[in-house]
PDB file of C-alpha atoms in Angstrom:
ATOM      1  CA  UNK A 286       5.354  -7.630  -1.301  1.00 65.00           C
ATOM      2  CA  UNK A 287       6.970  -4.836  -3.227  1.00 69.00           C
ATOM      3  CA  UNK A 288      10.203  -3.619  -1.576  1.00 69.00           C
ATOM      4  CA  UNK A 289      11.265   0.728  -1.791  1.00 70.00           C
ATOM      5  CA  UNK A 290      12.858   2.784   0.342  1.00 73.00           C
ATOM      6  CA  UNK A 291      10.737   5.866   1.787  1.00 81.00           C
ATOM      7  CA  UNK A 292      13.335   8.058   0.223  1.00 85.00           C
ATOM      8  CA  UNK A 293      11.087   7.762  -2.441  1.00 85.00           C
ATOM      9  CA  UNK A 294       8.203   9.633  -0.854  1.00 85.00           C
ATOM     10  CA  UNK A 295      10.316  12.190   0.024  1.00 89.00           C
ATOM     11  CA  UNK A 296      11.591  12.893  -2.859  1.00 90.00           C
ATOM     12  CA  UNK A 297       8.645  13.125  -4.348  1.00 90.00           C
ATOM     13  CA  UNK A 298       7.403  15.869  -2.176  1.00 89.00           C
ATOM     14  CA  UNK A 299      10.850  17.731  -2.037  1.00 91.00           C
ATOM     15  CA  UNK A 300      11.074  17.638  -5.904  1.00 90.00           C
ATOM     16  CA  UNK A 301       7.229  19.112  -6.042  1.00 90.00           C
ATOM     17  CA  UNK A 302       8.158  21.228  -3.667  1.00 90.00           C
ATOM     18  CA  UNK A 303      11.096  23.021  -5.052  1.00 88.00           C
ATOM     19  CA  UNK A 304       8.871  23.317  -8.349  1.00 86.00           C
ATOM     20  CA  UNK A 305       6.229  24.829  -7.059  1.00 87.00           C
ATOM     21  CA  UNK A 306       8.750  27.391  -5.173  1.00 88.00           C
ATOM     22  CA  UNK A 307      10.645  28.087  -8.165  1.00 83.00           C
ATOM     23  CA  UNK A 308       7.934  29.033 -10.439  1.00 82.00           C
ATOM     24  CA  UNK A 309       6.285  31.339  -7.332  1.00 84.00           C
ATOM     25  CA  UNK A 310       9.060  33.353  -7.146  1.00 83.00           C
ATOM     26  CA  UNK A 311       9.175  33.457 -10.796  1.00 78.00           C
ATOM     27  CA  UNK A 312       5.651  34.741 -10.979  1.00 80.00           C
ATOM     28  CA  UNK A 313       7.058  37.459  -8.254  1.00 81.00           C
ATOM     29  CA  UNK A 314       9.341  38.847 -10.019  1.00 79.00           C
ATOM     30  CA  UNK A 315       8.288  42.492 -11.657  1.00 80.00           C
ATOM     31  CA  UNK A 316       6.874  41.978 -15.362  1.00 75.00           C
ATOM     32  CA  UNK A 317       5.037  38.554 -14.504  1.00 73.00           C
ATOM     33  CA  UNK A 318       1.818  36.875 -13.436  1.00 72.00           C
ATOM     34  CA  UNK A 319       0.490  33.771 -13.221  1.00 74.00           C
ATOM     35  CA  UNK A 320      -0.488  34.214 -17.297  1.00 73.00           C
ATOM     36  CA  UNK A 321       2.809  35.086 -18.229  1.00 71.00           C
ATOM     37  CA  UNK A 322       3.269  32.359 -20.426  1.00 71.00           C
ATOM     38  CA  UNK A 323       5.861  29.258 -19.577  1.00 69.00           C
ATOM     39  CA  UNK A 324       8.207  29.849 -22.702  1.00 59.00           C
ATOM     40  CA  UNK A 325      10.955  27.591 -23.402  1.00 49.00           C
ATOM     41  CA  UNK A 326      13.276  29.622 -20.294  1.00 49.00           C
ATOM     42  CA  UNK A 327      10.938  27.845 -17.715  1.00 52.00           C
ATOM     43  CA  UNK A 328       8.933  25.149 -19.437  1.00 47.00           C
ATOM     44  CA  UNK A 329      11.833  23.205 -21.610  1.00 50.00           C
ATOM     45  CA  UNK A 330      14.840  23.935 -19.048  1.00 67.00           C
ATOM     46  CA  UNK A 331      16.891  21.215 -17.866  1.00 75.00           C
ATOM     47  CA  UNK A 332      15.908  21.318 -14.447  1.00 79.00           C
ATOM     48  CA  UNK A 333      12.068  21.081 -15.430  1.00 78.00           C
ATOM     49  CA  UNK A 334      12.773  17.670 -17.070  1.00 81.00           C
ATOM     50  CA  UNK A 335      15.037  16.212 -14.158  1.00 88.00           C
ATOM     51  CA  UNK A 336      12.697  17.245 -11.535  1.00 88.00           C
ATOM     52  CA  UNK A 337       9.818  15.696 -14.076  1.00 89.00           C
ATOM     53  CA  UNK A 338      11.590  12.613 -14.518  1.00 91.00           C
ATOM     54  CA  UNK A 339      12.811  12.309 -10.773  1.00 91.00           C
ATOM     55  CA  UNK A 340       9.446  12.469  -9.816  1.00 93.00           C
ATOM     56  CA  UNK A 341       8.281  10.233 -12.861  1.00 94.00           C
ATOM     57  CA  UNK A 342      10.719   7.681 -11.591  1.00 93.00           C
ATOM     58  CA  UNK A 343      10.055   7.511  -7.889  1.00 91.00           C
ATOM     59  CA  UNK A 344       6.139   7.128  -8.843  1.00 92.00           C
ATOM     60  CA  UNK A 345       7.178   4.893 -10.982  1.00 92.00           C
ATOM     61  CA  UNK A 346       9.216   2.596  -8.025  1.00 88.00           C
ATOM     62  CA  UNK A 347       6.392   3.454  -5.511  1.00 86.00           C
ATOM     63  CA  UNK A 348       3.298   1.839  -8.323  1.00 88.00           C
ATOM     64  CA  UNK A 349       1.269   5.118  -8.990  1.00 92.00           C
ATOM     65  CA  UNK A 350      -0.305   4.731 -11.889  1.00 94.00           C
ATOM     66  CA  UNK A 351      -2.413   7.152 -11.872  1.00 95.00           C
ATOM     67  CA  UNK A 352       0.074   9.996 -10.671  1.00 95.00           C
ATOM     68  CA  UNK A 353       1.978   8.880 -13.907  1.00 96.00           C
ATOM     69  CA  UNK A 354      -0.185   9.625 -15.828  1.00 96.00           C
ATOM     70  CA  UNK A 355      -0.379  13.472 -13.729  1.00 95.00           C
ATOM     71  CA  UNK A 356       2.861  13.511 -14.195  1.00 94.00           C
ATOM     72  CA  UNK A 357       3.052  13.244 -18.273  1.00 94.00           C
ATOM     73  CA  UNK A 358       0.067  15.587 -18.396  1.00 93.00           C
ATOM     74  CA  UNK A 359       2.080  17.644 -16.354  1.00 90.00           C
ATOM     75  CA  UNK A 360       5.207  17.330 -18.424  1.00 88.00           C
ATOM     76  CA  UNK A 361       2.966  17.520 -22.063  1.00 90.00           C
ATOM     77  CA  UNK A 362       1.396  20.602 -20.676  1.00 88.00           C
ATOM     78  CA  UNK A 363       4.624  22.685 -19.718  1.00 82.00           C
ATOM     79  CA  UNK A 364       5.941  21.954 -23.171  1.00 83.00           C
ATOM     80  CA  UNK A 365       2.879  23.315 -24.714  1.00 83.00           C
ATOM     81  CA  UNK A 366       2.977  26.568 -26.667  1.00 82.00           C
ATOM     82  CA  UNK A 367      -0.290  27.430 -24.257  1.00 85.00           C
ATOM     83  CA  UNK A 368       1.343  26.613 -20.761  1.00 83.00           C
ATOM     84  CA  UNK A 369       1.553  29.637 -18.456  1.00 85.00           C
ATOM     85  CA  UNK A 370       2.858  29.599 -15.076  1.00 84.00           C
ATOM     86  CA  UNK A 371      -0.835  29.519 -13.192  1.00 87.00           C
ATOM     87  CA  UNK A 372      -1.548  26.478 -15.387  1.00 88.00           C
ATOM     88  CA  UNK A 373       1.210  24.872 -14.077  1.00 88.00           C
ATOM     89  CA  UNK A 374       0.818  25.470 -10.547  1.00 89.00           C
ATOM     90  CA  UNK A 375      -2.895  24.086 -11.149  1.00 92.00           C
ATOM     91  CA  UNK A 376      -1.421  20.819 -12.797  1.00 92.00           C
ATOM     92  CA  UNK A 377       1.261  20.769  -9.948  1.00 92.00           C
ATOM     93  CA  UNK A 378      -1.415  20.993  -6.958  1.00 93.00           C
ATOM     94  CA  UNK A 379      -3.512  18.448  -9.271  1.00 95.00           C
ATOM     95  CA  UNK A 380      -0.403  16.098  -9.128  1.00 94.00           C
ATOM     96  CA  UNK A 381       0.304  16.614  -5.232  1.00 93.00           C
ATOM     97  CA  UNK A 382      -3.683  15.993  -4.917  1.00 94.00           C
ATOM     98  CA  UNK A 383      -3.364  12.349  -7.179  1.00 95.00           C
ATOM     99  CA  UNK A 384      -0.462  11.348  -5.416  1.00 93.00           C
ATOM    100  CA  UNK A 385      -2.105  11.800  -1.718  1.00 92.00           C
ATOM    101  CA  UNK A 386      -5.396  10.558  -2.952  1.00 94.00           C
ATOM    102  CA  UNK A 387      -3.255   7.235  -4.931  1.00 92.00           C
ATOM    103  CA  UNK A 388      -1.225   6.740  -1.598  1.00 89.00           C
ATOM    104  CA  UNK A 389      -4.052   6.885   0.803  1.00 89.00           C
ATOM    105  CA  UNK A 390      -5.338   3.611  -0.728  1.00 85.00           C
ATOM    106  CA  UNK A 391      -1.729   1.904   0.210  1.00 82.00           C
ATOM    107  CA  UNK A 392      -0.987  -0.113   3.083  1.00 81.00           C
ATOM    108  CA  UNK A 393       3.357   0.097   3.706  1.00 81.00           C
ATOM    109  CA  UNK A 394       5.152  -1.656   6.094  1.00 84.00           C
ATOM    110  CA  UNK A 395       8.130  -0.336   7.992  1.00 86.00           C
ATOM    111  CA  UNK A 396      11.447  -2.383   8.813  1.00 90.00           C
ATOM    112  CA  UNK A 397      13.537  -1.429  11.044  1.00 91.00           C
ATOM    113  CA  UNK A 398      17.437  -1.469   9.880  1.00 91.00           C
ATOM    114  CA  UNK A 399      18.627  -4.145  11.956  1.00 94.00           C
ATOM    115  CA  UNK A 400      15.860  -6.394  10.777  1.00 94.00           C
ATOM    116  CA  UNK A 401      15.823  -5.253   6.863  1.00 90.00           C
ATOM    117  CA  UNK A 402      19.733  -6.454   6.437  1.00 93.00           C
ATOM    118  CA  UNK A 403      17.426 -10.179   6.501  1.00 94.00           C
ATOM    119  CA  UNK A 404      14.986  -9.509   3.671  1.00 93.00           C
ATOM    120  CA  UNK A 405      15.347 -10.928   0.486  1.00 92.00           C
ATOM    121  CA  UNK A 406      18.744 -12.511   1.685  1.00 92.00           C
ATOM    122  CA  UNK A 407      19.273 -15.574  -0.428  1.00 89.00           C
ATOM    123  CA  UNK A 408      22.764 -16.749   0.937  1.00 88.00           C
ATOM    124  CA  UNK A 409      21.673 -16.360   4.859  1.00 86.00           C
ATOM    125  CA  UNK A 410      23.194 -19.702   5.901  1.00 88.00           C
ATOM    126  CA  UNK A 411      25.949 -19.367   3.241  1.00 89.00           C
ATOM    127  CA  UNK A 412      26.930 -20.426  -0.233  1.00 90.00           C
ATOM    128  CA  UNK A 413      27.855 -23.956   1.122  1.00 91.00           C
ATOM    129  CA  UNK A 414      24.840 -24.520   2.865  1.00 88.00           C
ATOM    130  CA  UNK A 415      23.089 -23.343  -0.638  1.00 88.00           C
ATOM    131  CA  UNK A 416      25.210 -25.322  -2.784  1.00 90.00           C
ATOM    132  CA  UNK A 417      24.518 -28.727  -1.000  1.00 88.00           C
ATOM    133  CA  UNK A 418      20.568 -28.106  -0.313  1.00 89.00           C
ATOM    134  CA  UNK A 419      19.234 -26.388  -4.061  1.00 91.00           C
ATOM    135  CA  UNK A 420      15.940 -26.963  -2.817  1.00 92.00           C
ATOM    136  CA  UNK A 421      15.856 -24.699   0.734  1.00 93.00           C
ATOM    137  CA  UNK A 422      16.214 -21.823  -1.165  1.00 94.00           C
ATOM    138  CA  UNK A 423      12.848 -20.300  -1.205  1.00 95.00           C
ATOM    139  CA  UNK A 424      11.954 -21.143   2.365  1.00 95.00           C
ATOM    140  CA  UNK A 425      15.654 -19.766   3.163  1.00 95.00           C
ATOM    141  CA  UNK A 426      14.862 -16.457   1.488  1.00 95.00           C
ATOM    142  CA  UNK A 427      10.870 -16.673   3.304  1.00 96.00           C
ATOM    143  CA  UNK A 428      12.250 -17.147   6.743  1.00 96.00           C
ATOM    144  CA  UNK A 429      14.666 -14.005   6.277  1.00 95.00           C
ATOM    145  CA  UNK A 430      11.678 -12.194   4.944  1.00 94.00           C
ATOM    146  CA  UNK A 431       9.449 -13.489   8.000  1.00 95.00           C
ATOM    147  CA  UNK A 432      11.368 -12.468  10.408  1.00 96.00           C
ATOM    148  CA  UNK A 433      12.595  -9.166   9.235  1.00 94.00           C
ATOM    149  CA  UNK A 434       8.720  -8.769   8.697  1.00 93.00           C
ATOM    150  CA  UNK A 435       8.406  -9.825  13.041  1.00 94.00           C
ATOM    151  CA  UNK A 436       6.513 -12.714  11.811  1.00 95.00           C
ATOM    152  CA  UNK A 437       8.086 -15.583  14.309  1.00 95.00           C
ATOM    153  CA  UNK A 438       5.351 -18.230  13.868  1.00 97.00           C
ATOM    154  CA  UNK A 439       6.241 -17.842  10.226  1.00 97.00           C
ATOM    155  CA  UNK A 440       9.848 -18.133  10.487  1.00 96.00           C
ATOM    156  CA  UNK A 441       9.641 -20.871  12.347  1.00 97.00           C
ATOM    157  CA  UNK A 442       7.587 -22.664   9.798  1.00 97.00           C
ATOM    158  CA  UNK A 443      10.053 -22.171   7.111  1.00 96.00           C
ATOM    159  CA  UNK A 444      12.874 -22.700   9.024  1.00 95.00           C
ATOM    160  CA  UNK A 445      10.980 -26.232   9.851  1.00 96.00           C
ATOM    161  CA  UNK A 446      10.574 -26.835   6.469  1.00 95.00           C
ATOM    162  CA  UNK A 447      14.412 -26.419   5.855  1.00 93.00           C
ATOM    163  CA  UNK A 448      15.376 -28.973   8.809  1.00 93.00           C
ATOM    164  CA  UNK A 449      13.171 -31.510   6.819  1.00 93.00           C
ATOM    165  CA  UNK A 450      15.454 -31.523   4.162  1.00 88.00           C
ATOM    166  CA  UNK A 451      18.683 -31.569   6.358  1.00 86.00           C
ATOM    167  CA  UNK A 452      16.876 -34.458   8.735  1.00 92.00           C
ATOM    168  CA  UNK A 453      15.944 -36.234   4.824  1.00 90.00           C
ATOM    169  CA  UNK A 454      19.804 -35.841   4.004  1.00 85.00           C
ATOM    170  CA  UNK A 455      20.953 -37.359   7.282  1.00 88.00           C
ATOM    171  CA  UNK A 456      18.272 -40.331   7.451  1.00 91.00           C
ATOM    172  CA  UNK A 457      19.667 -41.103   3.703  1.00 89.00           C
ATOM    173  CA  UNK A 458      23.152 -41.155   4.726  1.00 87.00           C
TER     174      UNK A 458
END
């Protein structure tokens, strides 16, 4: 299971979002259209590339490979002698279109806070306990994931699995 936050979904759509608003009220301003060419004012400015990258980034985290790739046609595009501002509204809705179309092919999970402090939590019964039984660690780390998942039959399989070695330990003393 791949772990994110959903901060990264949102930032996605904020950073698209903003984007998409700048470069409309850019187009109505006096003097422009959706022709008026990008130039390096629009296309190569700072904030262009951090929203890119932001958004390059959380795809990246999230596993959409093929809004990456929207994404660097996206960023080739606006630094492209060619790129006007209608073009990159197009590659922007385009972008917003692969990312909904990517996403609606993903199943997420959601877990609540006072459950996720347990996943992926590989000192749950403490360094001591860890130290003297090496070999509970992966059912240790499964049984926090299990039940911050609200799987009980399959924390109490792991945690079943750890009281073998602790009854093994005891028998052997």
């Amino acid at each position: 299971m791949q772990a994110f936050s959903a901060l990264a979904f949102y930032e996605i759509g904020q950073t698209l979002e903003s984007v998409r608003r700048n470069i409309e009220s850019f187009i109505a301003l006096p003097r422009h259209s959706q022709h008026t060419p990008m130039g390096s004012s629009v296309g190569e400015s700072e904030s262009a590339k951090t929203a890119i990258e932001k958004i390059r980034k959380n795809c990246e985290a999230i596993g959409l490979t093929m809004s990456l790739r929207a994404v660097e046609r996206l960023s080739t595009y606006g630094k492209s002698d060619f790129a006007t501002l209608g073009g990159t509204l197009e590659r922007i809705s385009h972008l917003q279109t692969t990312i909904a179309d990517e996403m609606a092919d993903k199943s997420f999970m959601y877990i609540p806070p006072e459950r996720a402090v347990y996943y992926d939590q590989s000192e749950m019964f403490g360094e001591d306990v860890n130290t003297k039984f090496p070999n509970i660690q992966f059912d240790l780390v499964e049984a926090g994931n299990c039940y911050a998942a609200a799987r009980g039959t399959a924390v109490v399989f792991h945690l079943m699995r750890i009281m073998e070695y602790g009854v093994q330990a005891l028998g052997t003393k």
